[in-house]
Coordinates of C-alpha atoms and ligand atoms in Angstrom, one line a residue:
X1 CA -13.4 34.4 84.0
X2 CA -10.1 36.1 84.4
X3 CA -8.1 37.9 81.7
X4 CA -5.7 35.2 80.9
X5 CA -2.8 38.2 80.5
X6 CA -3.7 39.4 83.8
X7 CA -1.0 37.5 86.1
X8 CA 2.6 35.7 85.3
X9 CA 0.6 32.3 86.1
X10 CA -2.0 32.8 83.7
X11 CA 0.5 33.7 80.6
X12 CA 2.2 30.7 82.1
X13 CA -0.6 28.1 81.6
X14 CA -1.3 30.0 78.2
X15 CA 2.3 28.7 77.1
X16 CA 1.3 25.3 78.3
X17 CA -2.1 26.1 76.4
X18 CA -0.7 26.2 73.3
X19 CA 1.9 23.1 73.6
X20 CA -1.8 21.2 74.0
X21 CA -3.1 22.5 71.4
X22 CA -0.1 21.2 69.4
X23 CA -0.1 17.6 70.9
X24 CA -3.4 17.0 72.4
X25 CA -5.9 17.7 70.0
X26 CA -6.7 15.1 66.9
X27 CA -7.1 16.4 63.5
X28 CA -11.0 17.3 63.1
X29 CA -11.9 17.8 66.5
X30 CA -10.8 21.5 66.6
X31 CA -13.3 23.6 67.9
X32 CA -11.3 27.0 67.6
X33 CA -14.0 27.9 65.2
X34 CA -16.7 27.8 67.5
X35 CA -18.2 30.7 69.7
X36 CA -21.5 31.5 71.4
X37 CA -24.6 33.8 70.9
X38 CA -24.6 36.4 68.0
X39 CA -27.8 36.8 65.8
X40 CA -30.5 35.1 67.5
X41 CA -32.5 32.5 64.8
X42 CA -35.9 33.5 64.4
X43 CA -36.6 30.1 65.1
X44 CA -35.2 30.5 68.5
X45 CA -36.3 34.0 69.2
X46 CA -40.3 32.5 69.4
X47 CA -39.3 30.2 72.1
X48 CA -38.5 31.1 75.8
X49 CA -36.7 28.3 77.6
X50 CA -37.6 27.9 81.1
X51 CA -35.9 24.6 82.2
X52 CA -33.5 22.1 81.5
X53 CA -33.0 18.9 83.0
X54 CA -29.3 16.7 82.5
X55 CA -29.3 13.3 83.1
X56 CA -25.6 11.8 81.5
X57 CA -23.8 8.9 82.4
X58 CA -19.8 9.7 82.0
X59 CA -17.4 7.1 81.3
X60 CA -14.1 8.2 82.5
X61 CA -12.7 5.0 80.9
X62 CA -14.1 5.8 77.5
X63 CA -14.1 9.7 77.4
X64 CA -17.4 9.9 77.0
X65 CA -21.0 11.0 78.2
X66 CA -24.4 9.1 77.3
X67 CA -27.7 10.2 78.2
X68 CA -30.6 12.6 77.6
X69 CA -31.5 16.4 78.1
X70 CA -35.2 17.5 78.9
X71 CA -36.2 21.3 77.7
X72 CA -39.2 22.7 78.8
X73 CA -39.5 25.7 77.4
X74 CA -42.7 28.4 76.3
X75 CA -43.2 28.6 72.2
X76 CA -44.8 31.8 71.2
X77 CA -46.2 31.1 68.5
X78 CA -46.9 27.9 66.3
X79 CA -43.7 27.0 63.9
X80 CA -42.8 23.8 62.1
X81 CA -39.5 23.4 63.2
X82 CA -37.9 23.6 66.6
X83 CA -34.0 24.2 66.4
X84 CA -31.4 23.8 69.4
X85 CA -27.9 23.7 69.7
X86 CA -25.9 21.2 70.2
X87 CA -22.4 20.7 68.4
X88 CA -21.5 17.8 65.9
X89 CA -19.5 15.9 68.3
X90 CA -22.4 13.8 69.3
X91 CA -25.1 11.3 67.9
X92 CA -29.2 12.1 68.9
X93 CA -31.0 9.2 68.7
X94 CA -34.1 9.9 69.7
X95 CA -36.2 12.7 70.4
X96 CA -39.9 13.3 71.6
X97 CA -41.7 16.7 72.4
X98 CA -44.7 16.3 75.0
X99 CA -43.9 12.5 75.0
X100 CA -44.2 11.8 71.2
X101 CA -42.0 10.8 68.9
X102 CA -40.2 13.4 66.5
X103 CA -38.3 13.4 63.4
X104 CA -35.4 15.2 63.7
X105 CA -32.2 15.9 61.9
X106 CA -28.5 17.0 62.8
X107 CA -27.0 19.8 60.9
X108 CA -23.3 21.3 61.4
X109 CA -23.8 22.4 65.6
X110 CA -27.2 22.5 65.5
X111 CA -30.8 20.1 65.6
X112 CA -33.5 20.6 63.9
X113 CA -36.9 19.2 65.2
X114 CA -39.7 18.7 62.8
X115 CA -43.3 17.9 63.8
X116 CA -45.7 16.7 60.7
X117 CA -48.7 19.3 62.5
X118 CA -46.1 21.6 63.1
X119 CA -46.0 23.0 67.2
X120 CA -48.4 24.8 68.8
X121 CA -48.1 27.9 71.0
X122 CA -47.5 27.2 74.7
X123 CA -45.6 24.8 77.2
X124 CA -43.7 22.3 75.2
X125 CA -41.1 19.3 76.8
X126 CA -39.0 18.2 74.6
X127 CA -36.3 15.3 75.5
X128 CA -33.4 14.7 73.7
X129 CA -31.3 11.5 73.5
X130 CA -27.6 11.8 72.5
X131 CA -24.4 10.3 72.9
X132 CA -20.6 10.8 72.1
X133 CA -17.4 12.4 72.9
X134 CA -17.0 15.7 73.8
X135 CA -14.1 17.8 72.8
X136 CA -11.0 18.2 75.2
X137 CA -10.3 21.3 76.4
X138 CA -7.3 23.3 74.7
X139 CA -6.8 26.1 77.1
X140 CA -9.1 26.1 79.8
X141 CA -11.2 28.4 80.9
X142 CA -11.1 30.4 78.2
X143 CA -11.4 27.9 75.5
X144 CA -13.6 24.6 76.4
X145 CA -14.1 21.2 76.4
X146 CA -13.5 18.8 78.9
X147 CA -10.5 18.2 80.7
X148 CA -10.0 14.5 81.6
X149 CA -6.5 13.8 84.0
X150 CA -6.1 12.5 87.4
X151 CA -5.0 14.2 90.6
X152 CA -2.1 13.9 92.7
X153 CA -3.2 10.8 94.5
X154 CA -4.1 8.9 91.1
X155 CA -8.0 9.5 91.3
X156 CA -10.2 10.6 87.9
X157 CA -10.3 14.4 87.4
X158 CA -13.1 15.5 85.3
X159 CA -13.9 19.5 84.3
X160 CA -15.8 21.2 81.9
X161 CA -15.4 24.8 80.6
X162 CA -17.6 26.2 77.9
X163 CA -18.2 30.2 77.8
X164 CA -17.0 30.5 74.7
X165 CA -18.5 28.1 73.3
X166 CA -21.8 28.0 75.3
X167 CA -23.3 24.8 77.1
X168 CA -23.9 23.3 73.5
X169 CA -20.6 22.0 73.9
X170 CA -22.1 19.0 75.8
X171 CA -25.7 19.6 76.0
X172 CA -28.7 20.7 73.8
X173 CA -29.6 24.6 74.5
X174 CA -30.9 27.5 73.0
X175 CA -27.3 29.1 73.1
X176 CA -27.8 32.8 73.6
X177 CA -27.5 34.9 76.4
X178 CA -30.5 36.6 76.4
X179 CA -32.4 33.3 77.6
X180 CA -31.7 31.5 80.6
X181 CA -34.3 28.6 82.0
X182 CA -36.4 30.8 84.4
X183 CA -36.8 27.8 86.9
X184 CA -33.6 26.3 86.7
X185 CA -31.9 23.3 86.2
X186 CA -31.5 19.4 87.8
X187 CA -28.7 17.5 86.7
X188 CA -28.4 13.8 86.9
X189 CA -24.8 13.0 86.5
X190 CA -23.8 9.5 86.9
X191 CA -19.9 8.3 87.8
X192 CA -17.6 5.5 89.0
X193 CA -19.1 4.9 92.7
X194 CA -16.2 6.7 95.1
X195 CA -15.9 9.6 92.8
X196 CA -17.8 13.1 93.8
X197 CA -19.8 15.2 91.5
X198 CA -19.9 19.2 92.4
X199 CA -22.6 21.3 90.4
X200 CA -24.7 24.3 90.9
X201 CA -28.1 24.6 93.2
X202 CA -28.4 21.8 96.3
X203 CA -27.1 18.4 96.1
X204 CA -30.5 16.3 96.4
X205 CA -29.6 12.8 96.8
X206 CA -26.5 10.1 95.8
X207 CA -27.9 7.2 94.3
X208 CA -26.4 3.5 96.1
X209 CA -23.7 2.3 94.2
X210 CA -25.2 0.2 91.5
X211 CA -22.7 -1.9 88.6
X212 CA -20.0 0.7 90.6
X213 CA -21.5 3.8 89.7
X214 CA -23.7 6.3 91.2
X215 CA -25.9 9.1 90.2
X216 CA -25.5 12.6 92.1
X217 CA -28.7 15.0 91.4
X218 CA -28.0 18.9 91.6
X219 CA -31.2 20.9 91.4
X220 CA -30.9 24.9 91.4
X221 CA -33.9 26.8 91.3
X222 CA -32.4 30.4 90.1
X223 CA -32.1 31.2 86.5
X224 CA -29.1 30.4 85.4
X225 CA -26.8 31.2 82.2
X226 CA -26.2 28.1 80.0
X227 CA -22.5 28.4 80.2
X228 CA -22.9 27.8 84.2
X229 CA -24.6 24.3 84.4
X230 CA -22.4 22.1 84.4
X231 CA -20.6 19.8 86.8
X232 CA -17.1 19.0 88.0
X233 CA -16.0 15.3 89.2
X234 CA -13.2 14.4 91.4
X235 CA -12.6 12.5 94.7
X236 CA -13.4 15.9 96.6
X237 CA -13.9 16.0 100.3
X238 CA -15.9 18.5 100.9
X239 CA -15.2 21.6 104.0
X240 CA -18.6 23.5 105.1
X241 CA -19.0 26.4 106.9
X242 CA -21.7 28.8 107.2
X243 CA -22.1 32.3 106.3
X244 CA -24.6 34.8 107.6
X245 CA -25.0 37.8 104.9
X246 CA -25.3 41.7 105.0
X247 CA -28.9 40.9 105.8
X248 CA -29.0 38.4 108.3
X249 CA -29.7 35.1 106.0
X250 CA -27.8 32.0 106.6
X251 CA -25.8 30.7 104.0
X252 CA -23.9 26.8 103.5
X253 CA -20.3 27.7 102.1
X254 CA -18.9 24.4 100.5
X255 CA -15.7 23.7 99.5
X256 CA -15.3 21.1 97.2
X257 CA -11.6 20.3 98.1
X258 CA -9.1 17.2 96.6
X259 CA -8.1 15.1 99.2
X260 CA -4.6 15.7 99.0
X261 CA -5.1 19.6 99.8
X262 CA -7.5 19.4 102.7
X263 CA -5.4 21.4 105.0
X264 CA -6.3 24.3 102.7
X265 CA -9.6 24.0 103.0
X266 CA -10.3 26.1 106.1
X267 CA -8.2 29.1 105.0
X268 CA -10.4 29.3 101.5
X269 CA -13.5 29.4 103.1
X270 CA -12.3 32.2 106.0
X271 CA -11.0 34.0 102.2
X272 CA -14.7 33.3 100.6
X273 CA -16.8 34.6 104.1
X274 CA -14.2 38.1 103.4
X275 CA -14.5 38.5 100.3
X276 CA -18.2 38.0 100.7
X277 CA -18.6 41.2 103.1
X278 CA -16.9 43.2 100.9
X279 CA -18.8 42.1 97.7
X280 CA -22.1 42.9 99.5
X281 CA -20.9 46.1 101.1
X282 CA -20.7 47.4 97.3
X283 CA -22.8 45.4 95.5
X284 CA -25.7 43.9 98.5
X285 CA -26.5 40.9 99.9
X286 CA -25.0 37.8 98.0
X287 CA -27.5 36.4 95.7
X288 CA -28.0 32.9 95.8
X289 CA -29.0 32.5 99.7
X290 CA -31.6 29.9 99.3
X291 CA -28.9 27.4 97.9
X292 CA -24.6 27.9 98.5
X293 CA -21.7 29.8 98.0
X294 CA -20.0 27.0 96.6
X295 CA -16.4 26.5 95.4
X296 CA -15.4 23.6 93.2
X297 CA -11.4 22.7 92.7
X298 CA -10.7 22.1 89.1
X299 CA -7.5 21.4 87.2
X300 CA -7.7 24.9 85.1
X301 CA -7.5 28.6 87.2
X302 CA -11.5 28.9 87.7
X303 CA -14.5 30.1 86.5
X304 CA -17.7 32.2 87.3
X305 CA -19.9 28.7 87.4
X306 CA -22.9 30.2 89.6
X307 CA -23.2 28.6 93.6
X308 CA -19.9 26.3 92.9
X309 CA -17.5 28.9 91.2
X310 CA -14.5 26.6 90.1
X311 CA -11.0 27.7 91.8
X312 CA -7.8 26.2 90.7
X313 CA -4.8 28.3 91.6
X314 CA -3.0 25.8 93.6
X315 CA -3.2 28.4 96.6
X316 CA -1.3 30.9 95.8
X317 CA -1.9 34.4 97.5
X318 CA -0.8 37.8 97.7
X319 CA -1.0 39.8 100.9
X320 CA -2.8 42.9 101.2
X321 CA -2.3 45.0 104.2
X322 CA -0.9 41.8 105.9
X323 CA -3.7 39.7 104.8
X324 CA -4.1 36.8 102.3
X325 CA -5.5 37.3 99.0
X326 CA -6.1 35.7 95.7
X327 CA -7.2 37.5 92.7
X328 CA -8.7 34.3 91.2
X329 CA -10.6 33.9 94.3
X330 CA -11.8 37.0 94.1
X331 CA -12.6 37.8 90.2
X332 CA -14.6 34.3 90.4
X333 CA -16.7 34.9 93.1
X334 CA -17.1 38.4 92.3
X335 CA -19.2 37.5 89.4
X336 CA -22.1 35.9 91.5
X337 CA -23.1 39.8 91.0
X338 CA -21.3 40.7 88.1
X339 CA -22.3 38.2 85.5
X340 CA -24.8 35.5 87.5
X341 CA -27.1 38.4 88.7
X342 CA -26.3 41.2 86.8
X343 CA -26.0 39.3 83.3
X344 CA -25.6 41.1 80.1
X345 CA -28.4 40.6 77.2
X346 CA -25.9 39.8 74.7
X347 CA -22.0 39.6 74.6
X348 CA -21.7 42.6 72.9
X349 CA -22.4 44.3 76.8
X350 CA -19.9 41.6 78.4
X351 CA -17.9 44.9 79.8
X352 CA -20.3 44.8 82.1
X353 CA -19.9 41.9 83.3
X354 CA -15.9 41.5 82.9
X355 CA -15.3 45.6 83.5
X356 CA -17.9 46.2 86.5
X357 CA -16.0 42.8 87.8
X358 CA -12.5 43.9 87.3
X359 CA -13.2 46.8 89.1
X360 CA -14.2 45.4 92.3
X361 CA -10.9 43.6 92.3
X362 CA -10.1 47.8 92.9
X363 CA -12.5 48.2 95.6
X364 CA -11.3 45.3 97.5
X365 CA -8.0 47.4 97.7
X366 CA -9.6 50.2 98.7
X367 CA -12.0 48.8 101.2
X368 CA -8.6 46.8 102.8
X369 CA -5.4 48.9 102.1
X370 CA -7.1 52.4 101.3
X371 CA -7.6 54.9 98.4
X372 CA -3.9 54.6 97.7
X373 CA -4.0 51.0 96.9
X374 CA -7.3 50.9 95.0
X375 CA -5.5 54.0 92.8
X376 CA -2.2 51.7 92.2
X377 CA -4.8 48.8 91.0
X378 CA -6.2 51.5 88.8
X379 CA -3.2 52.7 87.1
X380 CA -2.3 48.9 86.7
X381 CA -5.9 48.3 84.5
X382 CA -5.2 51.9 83.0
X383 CA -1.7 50.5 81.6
X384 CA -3.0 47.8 80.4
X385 CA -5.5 49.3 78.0
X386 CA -4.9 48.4 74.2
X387 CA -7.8 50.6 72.5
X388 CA -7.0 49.0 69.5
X389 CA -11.3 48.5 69.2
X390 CA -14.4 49.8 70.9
X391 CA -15.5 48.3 73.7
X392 CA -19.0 47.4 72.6
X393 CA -19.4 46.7 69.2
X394 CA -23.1 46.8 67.9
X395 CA -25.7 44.7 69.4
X396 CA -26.0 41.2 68.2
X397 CA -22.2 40.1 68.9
X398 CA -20.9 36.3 69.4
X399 CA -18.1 35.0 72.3
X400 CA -15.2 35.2 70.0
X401 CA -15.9 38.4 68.2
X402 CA -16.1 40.7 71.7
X403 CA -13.2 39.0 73.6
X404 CA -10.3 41.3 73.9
X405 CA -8.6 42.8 77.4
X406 CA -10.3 45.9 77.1
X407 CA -14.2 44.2 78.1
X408 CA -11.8 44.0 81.5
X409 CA -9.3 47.0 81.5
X410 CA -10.9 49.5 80.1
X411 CA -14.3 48.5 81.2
X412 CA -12.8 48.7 85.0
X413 CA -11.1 51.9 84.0
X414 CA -14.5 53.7 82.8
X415 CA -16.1 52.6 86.0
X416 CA -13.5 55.0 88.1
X417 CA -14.3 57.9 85.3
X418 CA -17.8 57.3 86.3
X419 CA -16.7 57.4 90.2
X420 CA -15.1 60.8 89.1
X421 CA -17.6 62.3 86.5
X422 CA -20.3 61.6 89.0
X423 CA -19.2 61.8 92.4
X424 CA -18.6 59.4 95.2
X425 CA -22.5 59.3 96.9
X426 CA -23.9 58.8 93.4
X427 CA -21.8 56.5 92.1
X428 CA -21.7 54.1 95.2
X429 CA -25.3 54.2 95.0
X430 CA -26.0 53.6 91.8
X431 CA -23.9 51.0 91.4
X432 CA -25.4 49.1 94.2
X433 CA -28.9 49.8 92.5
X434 CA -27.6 48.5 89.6
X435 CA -26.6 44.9 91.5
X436 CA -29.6 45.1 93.2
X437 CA -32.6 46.5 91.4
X438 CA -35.0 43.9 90.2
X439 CA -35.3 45.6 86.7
X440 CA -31.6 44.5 86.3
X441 CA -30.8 41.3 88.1
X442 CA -31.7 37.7 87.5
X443 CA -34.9 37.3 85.2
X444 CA -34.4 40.4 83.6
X445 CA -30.9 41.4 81.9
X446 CA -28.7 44.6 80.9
X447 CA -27.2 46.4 78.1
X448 CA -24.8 49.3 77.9
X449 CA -27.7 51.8 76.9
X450 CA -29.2 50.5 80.6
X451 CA -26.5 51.2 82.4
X452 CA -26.0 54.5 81.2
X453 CA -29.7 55.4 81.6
X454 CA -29.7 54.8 85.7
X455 CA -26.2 56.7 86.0
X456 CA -27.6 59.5 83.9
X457 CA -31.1 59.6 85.7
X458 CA -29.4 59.1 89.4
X459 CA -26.8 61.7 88.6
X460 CA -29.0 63.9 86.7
X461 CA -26.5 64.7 84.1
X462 CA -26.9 63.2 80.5
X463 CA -23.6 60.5 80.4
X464 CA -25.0 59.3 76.9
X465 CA -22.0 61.0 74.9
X466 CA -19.6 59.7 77.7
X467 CA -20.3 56.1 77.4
X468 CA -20.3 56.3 73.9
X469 CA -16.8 58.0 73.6
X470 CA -15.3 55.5 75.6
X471 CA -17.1 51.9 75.0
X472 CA -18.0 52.4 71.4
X473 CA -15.3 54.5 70.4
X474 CA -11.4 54.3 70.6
X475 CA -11.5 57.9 71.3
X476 CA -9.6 59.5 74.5
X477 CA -10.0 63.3 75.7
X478 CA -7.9 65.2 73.8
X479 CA -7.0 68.6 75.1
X480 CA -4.2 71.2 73.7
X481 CA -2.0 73.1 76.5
X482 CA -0.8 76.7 74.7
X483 CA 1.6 79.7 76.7
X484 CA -0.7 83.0 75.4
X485 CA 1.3 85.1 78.1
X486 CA 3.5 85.7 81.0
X487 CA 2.1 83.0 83.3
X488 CA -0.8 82.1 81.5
X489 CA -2.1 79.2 79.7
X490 CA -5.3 78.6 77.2
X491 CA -6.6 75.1 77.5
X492 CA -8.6 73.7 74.7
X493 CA -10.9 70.6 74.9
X494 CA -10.4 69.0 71.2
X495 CA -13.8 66.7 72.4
X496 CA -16.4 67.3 75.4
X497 CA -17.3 64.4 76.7
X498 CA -20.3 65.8 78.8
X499 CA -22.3 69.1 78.8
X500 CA -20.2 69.9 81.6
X501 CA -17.5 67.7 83.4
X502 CA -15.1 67.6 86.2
X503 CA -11.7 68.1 85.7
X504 CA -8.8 68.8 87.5
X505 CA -5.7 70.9 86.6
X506 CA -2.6 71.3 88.5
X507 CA -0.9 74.9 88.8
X508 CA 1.5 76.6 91.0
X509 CA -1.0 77.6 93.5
X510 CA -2.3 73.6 93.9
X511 CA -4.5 71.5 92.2
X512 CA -8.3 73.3 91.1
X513 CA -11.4 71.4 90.5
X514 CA -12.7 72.8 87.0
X515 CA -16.0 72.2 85.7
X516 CA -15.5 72.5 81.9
X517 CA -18.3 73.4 80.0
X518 CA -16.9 75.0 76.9
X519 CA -13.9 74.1 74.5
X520 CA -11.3 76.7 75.2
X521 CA -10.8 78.3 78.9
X522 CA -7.6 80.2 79.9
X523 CA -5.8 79.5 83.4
X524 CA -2.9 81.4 85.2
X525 CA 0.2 79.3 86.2
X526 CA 3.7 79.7 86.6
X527 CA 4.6 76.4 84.9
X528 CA 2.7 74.8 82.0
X529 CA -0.4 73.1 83.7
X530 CA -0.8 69.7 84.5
X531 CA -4.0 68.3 83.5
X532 CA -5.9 65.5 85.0
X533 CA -2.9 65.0 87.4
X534 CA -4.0 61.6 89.2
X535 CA -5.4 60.2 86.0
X536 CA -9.4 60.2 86.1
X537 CA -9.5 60.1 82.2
X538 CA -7.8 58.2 79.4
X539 CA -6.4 61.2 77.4
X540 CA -4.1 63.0 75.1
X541 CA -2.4 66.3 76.3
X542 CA -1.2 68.4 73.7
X543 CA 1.7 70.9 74.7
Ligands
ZN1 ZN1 -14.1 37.4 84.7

């Protein structure tokens, strides 16, 4: 998702956030508490979820969804009690695991399933039947619920946002990052006949309109985060083209598009199949090519949800070098890598989702306008660095705890230190390997200390002490400038944050590339020397 500070529009809709959150929310449904992940529960660490299956009727009418959801997950080892997530908006009344009755019971935001043999190791399905109203989003994307309006032509308008608060908000899950259903999801979602449903994977089959309603089965077979299965509904008309990736494959890109803005339609995708070759330049081949690149319209500015990312903009664009661009467009999409591929184990790594993400908004620039533009976008993320806490903090971290503008600022901002620190051949590389590598994409996930590891093994320099002055610290290089003589200067480095690192120093005679491998180093200059002139590092100089 985007840093809501990022653009005027987005402080714009915050304002408009917070005038909902004065009027539209009744007492007792506030969810402001609520976040996602943290401290895994023993009793979900012995289970390992492998698929979930959505089938919920939603009455528009009534606000409100009815139906069941089917987890078939692996249990490592026998336990009495089985506990999901699910918040205390909704009723469950009834439950069976492996097509037998359970006794259950609702506590605060979770379910607890109790068997009277207990469970035994091994494949268990376990369906559970709920109903109720889910809460209205405040300020989506970044704070969830479901929004329920109309569009322009009068029609039902139906979203749902949940990272913060993890697909719990309207479904039963194991909430955590670190386990997403290994084969996937199907969702059944049911809605007044006329009205379109857009959702991840490939749209199986519409059900005939029966009592004027109609069920609309999505079935993805990639792993998927929890936050990213869900569904949109609208009277969208839908624009298709076709997209043939960095390595040949053929790929459906569908535009789920509201009637009224179907001239647009066209233009997006000819945006998406750009952005696309870009993304892949950097990053590889786009990752879901046996189902979409889908894009979904919704009535907040967009989200990451993998195959149908949601756009909502209202078509606004920027032009770069004469071209038309949308950041939104852009950030979304770009985390089919950075987030839907590449996902991190637990929030407390989101930076590298958000950071590695923001960055290619950089790369973009550079790959369109040139090094001068992707530097401007740099300075921009570097200005906009608060460093008022570390980037990661610890290991075990919830939604709401880790969300601040540096997971995106300063995050993007290390990533060009890293260019720097490590060179441009290593650093392109390695970042592709990182998007592409099986050991860090889809089934298997990422944490700082991983990251670190492949750009300290593919640049053969240790970058431990680096990554830990900058994401776990609020430290910056620090580095004092003293006049020991006619025309000379000592330099000394307060902190070293490598055995030996780049840096460059302007002086009369032009800029030199030092490699600083001890604390204090003199220099000759006729003026005081500037250090780090085009701003590679976030740092103090001392004169
Ligand atoms: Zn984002």
């Amino acid at each position: 998702m985007k840093l809501r500070s990022f653009l005027f529009i987005t402080n714009f809709i915050l304002f408009n956030c917070d005038l909902a959150a004065q009027v539209a929310v009744p007492k007792g449904d506030d969810i402001s508490y609520m976040g996602s992940g943290g401290k895994l529960n023993p009793l979900q660490a012995i289970m390992d979820i492998r698929h979930y299956t959505l089938a919920l009727n939603v009455d528009i009418a009534q606000q409100s969804i009815d139906g069941y959801t089917t987890i078939d997950l692996l249990l490592l080892q026998k336990t009495d009690t089985l506990l999901f997530d699910l918040i205390h908006f909704y009723k469950v009344t009834k439950i069976s695991v492996n097509n037998k009755g359970c006794s259950f019971y609702q506590q605060n935001d979770e379910i607890f399933i109790t068997g009277n043999k207990g469970f035994k190791p091994g494949k268990q399905k376990v369906k559970i039947e709920y109903n109720g109203k889910p809460p209205v989003a405040v300020c989506p994307p970044w704070n969830g619920g479901f929004t329920w309006t109309k569009d322009s032509n009068g029609n039902p308008w139906v979203a749902i946002n949940c990272w913060q608060e993890g697909g719990k908000l309207y479904f039963p899950c194991k909430d955590h990052p670190s386990d997403e259903p290994n084969e996937g999801a199907d969702l059944f979602i049911t809605v007044p006949a006329g009205l379109s449903v857009a959702a991840p994977g490939l749209l199986q089959s519409i059900s005939k309109p029966e009592n004027n309603k109609q069920t609309f089965h999505w079935k993805t077979n990639y792993t998927i985060s929890n936050y990213c299965i869900l569904f949109n509904i609208a009277k969208y008309k839908v624009y298709s083209s076709v997209y043939t990736t960095i390595n040949g494959n053929k790929v459906p890109i569908q535009f789920y598009v509201l009637e009224a803005d179907t001239a647009q339609g066209a233009h997006v995708l000819e945006i998406r199949a750009r952005d696309c070759r870009i993304l892949e330049k950097y990053f590889g081949e786009y990752p879901w090519i046996k189902e979409k690149m889908g894009i979904a319209y919704v009535p907040n500015p967009g989200m990451e949800h993998q195959t149908m990312i949601s756009y909502g903009d209202k078509y606004t664009f920027k032009k770069v070098n004469g071209q038309d661009y949308s950041d939104n467009l852009y950030h979304e999409f770009g985390h089919e890598w950075w987030a839907n591929k590449v996902t991190n184990k637990d929030w407390a790594h989101m930076w590298i989702q958000e950071g590695i993400n923001t960055y290619a908004e950089a790369l973009f620039f550079r790959e369109e306008a040139g090094e001068r533009a992707y530097d401007s976008v740099i300075n921009i993320f570097k200005r906009k660095v608060k460093n008022e806490k570390p980037v990661v903090q610890g290991d075990e971290v919830n939604t709401k705890d880790i969300y601040t503008g540096d997971i995106y600022v300063k995050g993007a901002f290390f990533m060009h230190t890293l260019r720097y620190v490590t060179g441009d051949e290593v650093f392109f590389t390695t970042l592709k390997k990182l998007a592409t590598d099986s050991m860090y994409t889809y089934n298997n996930f990422v944490t700082t200390d991983d990251v670190e590891k492949l750009f300290s093994k593919e640049s053969g320099k240790n970058l431990k002490h680096l990554f830990d002055f900058y994401l776990r610290t609020t430290n910056v290089l620090e580095v004092s400038v003293v006049n020991t003589g006619f025309h000379e200067y000592a330099l000394e480095f307060k902190n070293m944050i490598v055995d030996v690192f780049p840096i460059d120093v302007m002086t009369d005679t032009g800029i030199q590339h030092l490699m600083i491998d001890k604390k204090k180093i003199k220099i000759k200059s006729a003026f005081p020397p500037v250090i780090d002139p085009d701003g590679h590092y976030l740092k103090k100089v001392i004169e």
